[in-house]
Coordinates of C-alpha atoms in Angstrom, one line a residue:
X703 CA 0.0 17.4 -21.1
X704 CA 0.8 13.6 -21.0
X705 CA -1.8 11.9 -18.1
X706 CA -1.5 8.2 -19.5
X707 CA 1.4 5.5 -20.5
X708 CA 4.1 4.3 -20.9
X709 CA 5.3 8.3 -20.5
X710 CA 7.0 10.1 -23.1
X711 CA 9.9 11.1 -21.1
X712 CA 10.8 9.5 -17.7
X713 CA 10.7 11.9 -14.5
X714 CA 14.2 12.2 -12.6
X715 CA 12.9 10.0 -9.6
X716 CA 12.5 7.1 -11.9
X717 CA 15.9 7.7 -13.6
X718 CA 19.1 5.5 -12.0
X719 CA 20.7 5.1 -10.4
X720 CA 18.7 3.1 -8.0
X721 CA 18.9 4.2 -4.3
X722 CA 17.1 3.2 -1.3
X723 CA 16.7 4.7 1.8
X724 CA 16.0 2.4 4.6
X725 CA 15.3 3.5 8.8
X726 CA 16.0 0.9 11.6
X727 CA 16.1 0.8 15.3
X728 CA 19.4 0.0 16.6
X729 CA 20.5 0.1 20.6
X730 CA 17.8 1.6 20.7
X731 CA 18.0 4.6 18.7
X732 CA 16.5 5.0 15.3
X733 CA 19.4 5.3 12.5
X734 CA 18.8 6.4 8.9
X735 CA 21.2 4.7 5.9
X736 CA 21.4 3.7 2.3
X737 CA 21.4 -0.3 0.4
X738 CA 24.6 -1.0 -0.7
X739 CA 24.2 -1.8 -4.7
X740 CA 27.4 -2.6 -5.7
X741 CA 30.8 -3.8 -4.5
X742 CA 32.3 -5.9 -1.1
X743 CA 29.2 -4.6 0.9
X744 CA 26.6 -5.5 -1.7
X745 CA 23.1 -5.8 0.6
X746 CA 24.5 -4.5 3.4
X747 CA 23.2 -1.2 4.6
X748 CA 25.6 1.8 5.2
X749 CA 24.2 4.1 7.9
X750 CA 24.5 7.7 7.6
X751 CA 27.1 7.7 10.5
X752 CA 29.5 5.1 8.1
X753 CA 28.9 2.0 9.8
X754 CA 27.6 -1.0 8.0
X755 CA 24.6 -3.7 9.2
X756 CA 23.4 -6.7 7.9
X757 CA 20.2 -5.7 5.7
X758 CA 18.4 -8.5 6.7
X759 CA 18.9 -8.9 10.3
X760 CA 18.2 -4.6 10.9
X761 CA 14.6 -4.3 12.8
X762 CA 13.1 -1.8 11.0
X763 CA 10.9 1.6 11.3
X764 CA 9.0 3.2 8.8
X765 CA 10.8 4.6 6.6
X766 CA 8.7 7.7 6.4
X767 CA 7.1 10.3 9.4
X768 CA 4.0 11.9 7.8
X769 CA 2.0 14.8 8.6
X770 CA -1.0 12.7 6.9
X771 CA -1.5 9.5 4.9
X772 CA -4.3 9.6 2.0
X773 CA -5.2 6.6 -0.3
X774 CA -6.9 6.4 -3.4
X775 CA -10.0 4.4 -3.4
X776 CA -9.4 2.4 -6.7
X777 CA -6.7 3.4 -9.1
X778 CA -5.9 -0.1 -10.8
X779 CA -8.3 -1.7 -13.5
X780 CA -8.8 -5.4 -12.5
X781 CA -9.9 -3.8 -8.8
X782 CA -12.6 -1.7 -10.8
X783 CA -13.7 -4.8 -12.8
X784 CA -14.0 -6.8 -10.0
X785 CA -16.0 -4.3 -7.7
X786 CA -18.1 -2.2 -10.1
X787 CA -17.6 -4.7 -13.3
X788 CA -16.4 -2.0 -15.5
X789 CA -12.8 -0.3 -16.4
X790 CA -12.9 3.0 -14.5
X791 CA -14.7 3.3 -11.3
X792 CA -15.2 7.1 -10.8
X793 CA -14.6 9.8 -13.4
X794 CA -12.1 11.4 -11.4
X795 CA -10.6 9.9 -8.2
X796 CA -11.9 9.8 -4.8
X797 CA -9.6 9.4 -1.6
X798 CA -9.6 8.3 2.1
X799 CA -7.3 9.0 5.2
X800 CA -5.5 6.8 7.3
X801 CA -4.4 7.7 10.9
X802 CA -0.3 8.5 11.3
X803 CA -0.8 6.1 14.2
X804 CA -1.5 2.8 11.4
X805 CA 2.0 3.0 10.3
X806 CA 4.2 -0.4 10.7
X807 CA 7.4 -1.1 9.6
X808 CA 8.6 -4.2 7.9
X809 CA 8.3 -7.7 9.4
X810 CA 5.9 -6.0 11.9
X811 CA 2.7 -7.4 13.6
X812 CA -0.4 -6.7 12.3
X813 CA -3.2 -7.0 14.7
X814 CA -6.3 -8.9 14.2
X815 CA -8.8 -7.8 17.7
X816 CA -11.1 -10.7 18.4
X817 CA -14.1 -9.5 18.0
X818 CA -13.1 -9.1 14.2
X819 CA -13.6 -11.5 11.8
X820 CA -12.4 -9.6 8.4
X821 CA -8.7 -8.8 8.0
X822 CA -8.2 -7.5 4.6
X823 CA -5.2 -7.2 2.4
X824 CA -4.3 -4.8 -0.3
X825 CA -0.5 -4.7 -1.8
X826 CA 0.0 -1.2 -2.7
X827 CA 3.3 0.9 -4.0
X828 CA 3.3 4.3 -1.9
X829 CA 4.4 7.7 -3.1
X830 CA 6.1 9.8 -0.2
X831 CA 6.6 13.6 -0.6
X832 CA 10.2 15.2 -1.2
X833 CA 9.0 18.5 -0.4
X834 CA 6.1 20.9 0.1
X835 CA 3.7 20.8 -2.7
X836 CA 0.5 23.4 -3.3
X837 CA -0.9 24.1 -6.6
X838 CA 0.8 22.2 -9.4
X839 CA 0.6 20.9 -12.8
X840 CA 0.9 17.0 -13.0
X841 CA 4.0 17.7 -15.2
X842 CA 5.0 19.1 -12.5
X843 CA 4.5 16.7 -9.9
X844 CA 7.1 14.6 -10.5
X845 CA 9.2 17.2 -9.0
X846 CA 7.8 17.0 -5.6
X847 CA 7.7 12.8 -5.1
X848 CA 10.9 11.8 -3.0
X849 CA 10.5 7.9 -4.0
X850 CA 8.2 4.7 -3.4
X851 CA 7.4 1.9 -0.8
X852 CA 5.7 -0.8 -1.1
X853 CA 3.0 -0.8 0.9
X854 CA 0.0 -3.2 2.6
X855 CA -3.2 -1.3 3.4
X856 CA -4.8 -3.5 5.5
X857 CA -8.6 -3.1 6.5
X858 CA -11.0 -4.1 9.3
X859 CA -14.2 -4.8 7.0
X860 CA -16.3 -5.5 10.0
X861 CA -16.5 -1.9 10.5
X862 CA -17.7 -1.3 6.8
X863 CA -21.4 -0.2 8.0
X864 CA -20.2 3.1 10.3
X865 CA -18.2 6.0 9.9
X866 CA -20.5 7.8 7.6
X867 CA -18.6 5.5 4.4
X868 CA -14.9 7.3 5.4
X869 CA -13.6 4.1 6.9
X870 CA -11.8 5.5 9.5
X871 CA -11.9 2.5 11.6
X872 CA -11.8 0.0 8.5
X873 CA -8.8 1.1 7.3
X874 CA -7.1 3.2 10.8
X875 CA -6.8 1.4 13.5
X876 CA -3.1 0.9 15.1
X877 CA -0.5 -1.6 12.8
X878 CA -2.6 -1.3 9.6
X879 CA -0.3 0.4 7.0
X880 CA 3.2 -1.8 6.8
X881 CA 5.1 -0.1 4.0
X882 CA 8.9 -0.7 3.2
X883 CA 11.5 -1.6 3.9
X884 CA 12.8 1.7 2.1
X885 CA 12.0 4.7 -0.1
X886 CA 13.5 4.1 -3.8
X887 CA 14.5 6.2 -6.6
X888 CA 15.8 5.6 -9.6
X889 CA 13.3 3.0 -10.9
X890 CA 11.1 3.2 -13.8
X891 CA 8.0 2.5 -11.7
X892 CA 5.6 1.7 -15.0
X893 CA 7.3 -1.3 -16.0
X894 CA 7.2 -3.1 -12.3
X895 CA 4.9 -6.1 -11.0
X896 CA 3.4 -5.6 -8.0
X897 CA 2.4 -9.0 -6.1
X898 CA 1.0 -9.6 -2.8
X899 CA 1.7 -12.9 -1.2
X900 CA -0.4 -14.9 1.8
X901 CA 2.2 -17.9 3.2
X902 CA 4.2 -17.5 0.1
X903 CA 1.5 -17.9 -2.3
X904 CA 0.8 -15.3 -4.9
X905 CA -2.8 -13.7 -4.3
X906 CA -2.6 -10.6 -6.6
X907 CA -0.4 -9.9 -9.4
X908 CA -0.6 -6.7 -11.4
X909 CA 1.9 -4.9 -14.0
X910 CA 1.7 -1.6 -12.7
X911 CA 2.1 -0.2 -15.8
X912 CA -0.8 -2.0 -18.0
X913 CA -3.3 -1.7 -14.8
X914 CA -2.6 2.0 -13.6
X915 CA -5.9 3.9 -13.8
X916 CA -4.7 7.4 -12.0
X917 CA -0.8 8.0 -12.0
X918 CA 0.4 9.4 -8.8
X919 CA 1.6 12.8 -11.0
X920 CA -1.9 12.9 -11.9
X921 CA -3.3 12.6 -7.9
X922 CA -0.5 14.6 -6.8
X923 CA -2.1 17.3 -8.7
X924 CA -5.3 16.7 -7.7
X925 CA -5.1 16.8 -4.1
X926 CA -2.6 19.7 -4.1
X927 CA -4.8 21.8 -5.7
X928 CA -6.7 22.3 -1.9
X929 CA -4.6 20.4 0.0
X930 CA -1.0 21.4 1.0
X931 CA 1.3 17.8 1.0
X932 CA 4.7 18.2 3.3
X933 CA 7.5 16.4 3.0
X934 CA 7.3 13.0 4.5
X935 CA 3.4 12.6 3.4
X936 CA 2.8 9.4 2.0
X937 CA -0.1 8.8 -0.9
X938 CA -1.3 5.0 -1.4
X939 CA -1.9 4.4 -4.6
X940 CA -4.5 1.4 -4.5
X941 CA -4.4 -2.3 -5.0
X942 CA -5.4 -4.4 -7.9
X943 CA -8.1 -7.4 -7.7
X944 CA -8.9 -9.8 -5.2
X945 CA -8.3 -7.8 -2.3
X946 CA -9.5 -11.1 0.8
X947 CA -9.7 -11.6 4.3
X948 CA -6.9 -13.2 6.7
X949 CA -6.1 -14.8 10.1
X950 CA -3.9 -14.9 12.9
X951 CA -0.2 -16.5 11.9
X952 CA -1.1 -15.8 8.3
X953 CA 2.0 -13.8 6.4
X954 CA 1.3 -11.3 3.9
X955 CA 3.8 -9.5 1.6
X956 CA 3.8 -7.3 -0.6
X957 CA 6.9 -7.1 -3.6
X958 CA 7.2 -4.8 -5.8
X959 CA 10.0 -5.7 -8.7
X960 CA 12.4 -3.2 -8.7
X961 CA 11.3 -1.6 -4.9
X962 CA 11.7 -4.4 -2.6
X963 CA 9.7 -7.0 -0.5
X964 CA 7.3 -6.1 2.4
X965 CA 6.3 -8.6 5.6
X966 CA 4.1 -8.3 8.0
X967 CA 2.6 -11.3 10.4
X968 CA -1.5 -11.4 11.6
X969 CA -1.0 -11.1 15.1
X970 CA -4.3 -12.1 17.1
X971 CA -5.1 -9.8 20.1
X972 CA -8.2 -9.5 22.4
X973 CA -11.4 -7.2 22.1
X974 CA -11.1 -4.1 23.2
X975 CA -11.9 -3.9 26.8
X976 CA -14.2 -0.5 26.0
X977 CA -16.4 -3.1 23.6
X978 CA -17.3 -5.6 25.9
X979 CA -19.2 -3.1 27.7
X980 CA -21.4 -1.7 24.6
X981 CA -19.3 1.3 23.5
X982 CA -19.4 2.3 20.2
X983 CA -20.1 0.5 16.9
X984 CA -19.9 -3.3 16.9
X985 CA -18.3 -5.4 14.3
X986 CA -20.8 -6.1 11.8
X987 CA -21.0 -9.3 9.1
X988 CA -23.7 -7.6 7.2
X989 CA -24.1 -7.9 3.4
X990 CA -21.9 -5.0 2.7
X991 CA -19.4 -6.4 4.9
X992 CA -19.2 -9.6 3.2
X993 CA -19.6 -7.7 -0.4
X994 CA -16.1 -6.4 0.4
X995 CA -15.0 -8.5 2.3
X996 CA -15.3 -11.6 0.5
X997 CA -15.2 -9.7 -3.1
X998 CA -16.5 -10.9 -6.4
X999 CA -14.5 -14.3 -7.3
X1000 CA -16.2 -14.7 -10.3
X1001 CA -14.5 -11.4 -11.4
X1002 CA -10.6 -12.7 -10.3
X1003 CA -8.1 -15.6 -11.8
X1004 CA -8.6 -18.4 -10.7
X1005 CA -5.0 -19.3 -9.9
X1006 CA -5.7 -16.2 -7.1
X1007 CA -8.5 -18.1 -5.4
X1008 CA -6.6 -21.4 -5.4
X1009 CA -3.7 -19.9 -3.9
X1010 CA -4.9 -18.1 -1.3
X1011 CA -7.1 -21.6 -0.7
X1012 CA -3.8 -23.5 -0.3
X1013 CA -2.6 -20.7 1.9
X1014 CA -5.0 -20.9 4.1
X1015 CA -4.6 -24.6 4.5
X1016 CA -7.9 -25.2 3.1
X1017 CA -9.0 -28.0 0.0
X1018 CA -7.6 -26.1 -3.4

C-alpha cells in the first residue's frame, strides 16, 4: 500500500478531463452549473437549467453544504519546520473542527471584530466528500473524494489561550472558511502550486506535491475509521509556512494551479455587544498568541516577509 509520492497510479478524480462545479446566487435563488472548458462559451458557466452567465460577474455560494468541516493541524513540511523546527510534526496526524456556520463563498467578507487584533491566514486545497465513507483502506479512499477547493482557513489567534487547545473560536467564528470558487476533478493534484496572496503579493508558495506530509487518501482513512464522512463534508488539508496576521481592507487569496483562485476581503466589524459587558473569554496577546500569531520568521523566505511587508504598506 502506496502512502507517499508522486503515486504509482493516478486515482480517477485526478484523471481529465478537468471539470468544475461552481454554485451562485442568482435572482435570488441559488443555481448549480459547470465552467465551460472549451469552445464559443469558454469561462462562461452553463447552469444546470442550460443557461449561460458570465463566470466572473456570478456572486457566489459555497460550493459545498457539509454535515461537518475537519482540518488537519499540519500536513505540509515547511509549516512543521517553521513551528516545531523539524520535518514531521506528529507521528500520525491530529485534526480540529470548524463550525458549518464559517463557511464563505468567493469574493466574500471576512470579518475582523474589533476587539481582535490577530487575523490569520492559511491557503489550503480542501477535499469534499462524494459519498458516504466508513471504514476504508487509503487505496480505497480515493473512491469516496468528489473533488478539491481551494480554500482560506482563517483564524482568530487572540483566542489562542481558551477552549481547552480545540480552537473553536480561533478558527469558528462566522466568515472564516472562504473556499472556491468550485469543486474540480480531473487534476493531478501532486503536481500543483498552491500560493496565498495578501494585496497581490505572494505570502506562501508551496508545490503541493514536494511539501505534502499526510495525503488526503491517507486522512481519509484515518478519520473514517471512527468517524462516518457524508457527502458534502469538506477536509482541509493544512497550509504551508508563514501562516501571518491581517487587517481590515487587506485581500487575501488563495490559487491553486490547476483548481482556481480564491478572494476574500478583511472586513472590520465591532466588538461583540455580549463582550463589552464581561462575558466570556477576552482576546488575549499573550505569548502563545504572538508565538502563532506572529510565527517564526527566521524559519520562512525571506521574499515571504518582504512581501507581505510591502502589502501591508509598511518599509520592505
Amino acid at each position: 500500500m502506496n502512502f507517499d509520492f508522486p503515486l504509482q497510479r493516478l486515482p480517477a478524480v485526478m484523471t481529465g478531463p478537468r471539470t468544475e462545479r461552481r454554485r451562485i446566487l442568482l435572482g435570488g435563488s441559488a443555481f448549480w452549473g459547470t465552467l465551460v472548458e472549451s469552445g464559443p462559451d469558454q469561462g462562461r458557466l452553463r447552469l444546470d437549467d442550460g443557461r449561460t452567465v458570465d463566470a466572473e460577474g456570478a456572486a457566489y455560494l459555497p460550493p459545498v453544504d457539509p454535515s461537518k468541516i475537519i482540518a488537519v493541524h499540519i500536513s505540509y513540511s515547511s509549516r512543521s519546520h517553521e513551528t516545531r523546527n523539524r520535518p514531521r510534526p506528529t507521528e500520525t496526524p491530529t485534526y480540529f473542527t470548524k463550525p458549518t456556520t464559517s463557511l464563505n463563498g468567493h469574493r466574500g467578507q471576512i470579518l475582523k471584530p474589533a476587539d481582535c487584533q490577530y487575523l490569520n491566514y492559511e491557503g489550503e486545497y480542501a477535499v469534499v466528500i462524494g459519498r458516504t465513507c466508513r471504514n476504508v483502506t487509503p487505496d480505497e479512499a480515493w473512491d469516496y473524494i468528489e473533488g478539491f477547493c481551494p480554500a482560506l482557513d482563517m483564524g482568530l489567534q487572540d483566542f489562542r489561550d481558551t477552549d481547552q487547545g480545540s480552537m473553536l473560536r480561533v478558527k469558528g467564528a462566522d466568515t472564516l472558511l472562504p473556499i472556491g470558487p468550485g469543486i474540480v476533478r480531473g487534476i493531478n493534484l501532486f503536481e500543483q502550486t498552491l500560493r496565498t496572496y495578501v494585496n497581490g503579493r505572494v505570502v506562501q508558495e508551496a508545490h503541493i506535491g514536494e511539501e505534502t506530509i499526510w495525503g488526503p487518501h491517507y486522512v481519509i482513512a484515518d478519520l473514517a475509521r471512527h468517524i462516518t464522512l457524508l457527502a458534502g463534508d469538506v477536509l482541509l488539508m493544512g497550509t504551508p509556512c508563514h501562516s501571518r496576521s491581517v487587517d481590515p481592507g487587506h485581500t487575501v487569496e488563495c490559487e491553486i494551479t490547476g483548481l482556481g483562485r480564491l478572494s476574500g476581503t478583511v472586513v472590520a466589524i465591532e466588538a461583540p455587544r455580549a463582550s463589552a459587558l464581561g462575558v466570556g473569554h477576552a482576546p488575549t496577546d499573550s505569548p502563545e498568541v504572538r508565538r502563532v500569531a506572529l510565527g517564526f520568521d527566521e524559519r520562512v523566505p525571506e521574499r515571504f516577509k518582504s512581501n507581505l511587508r510591502q502589502a501591508k504598506g509598511e518599509a520592505a
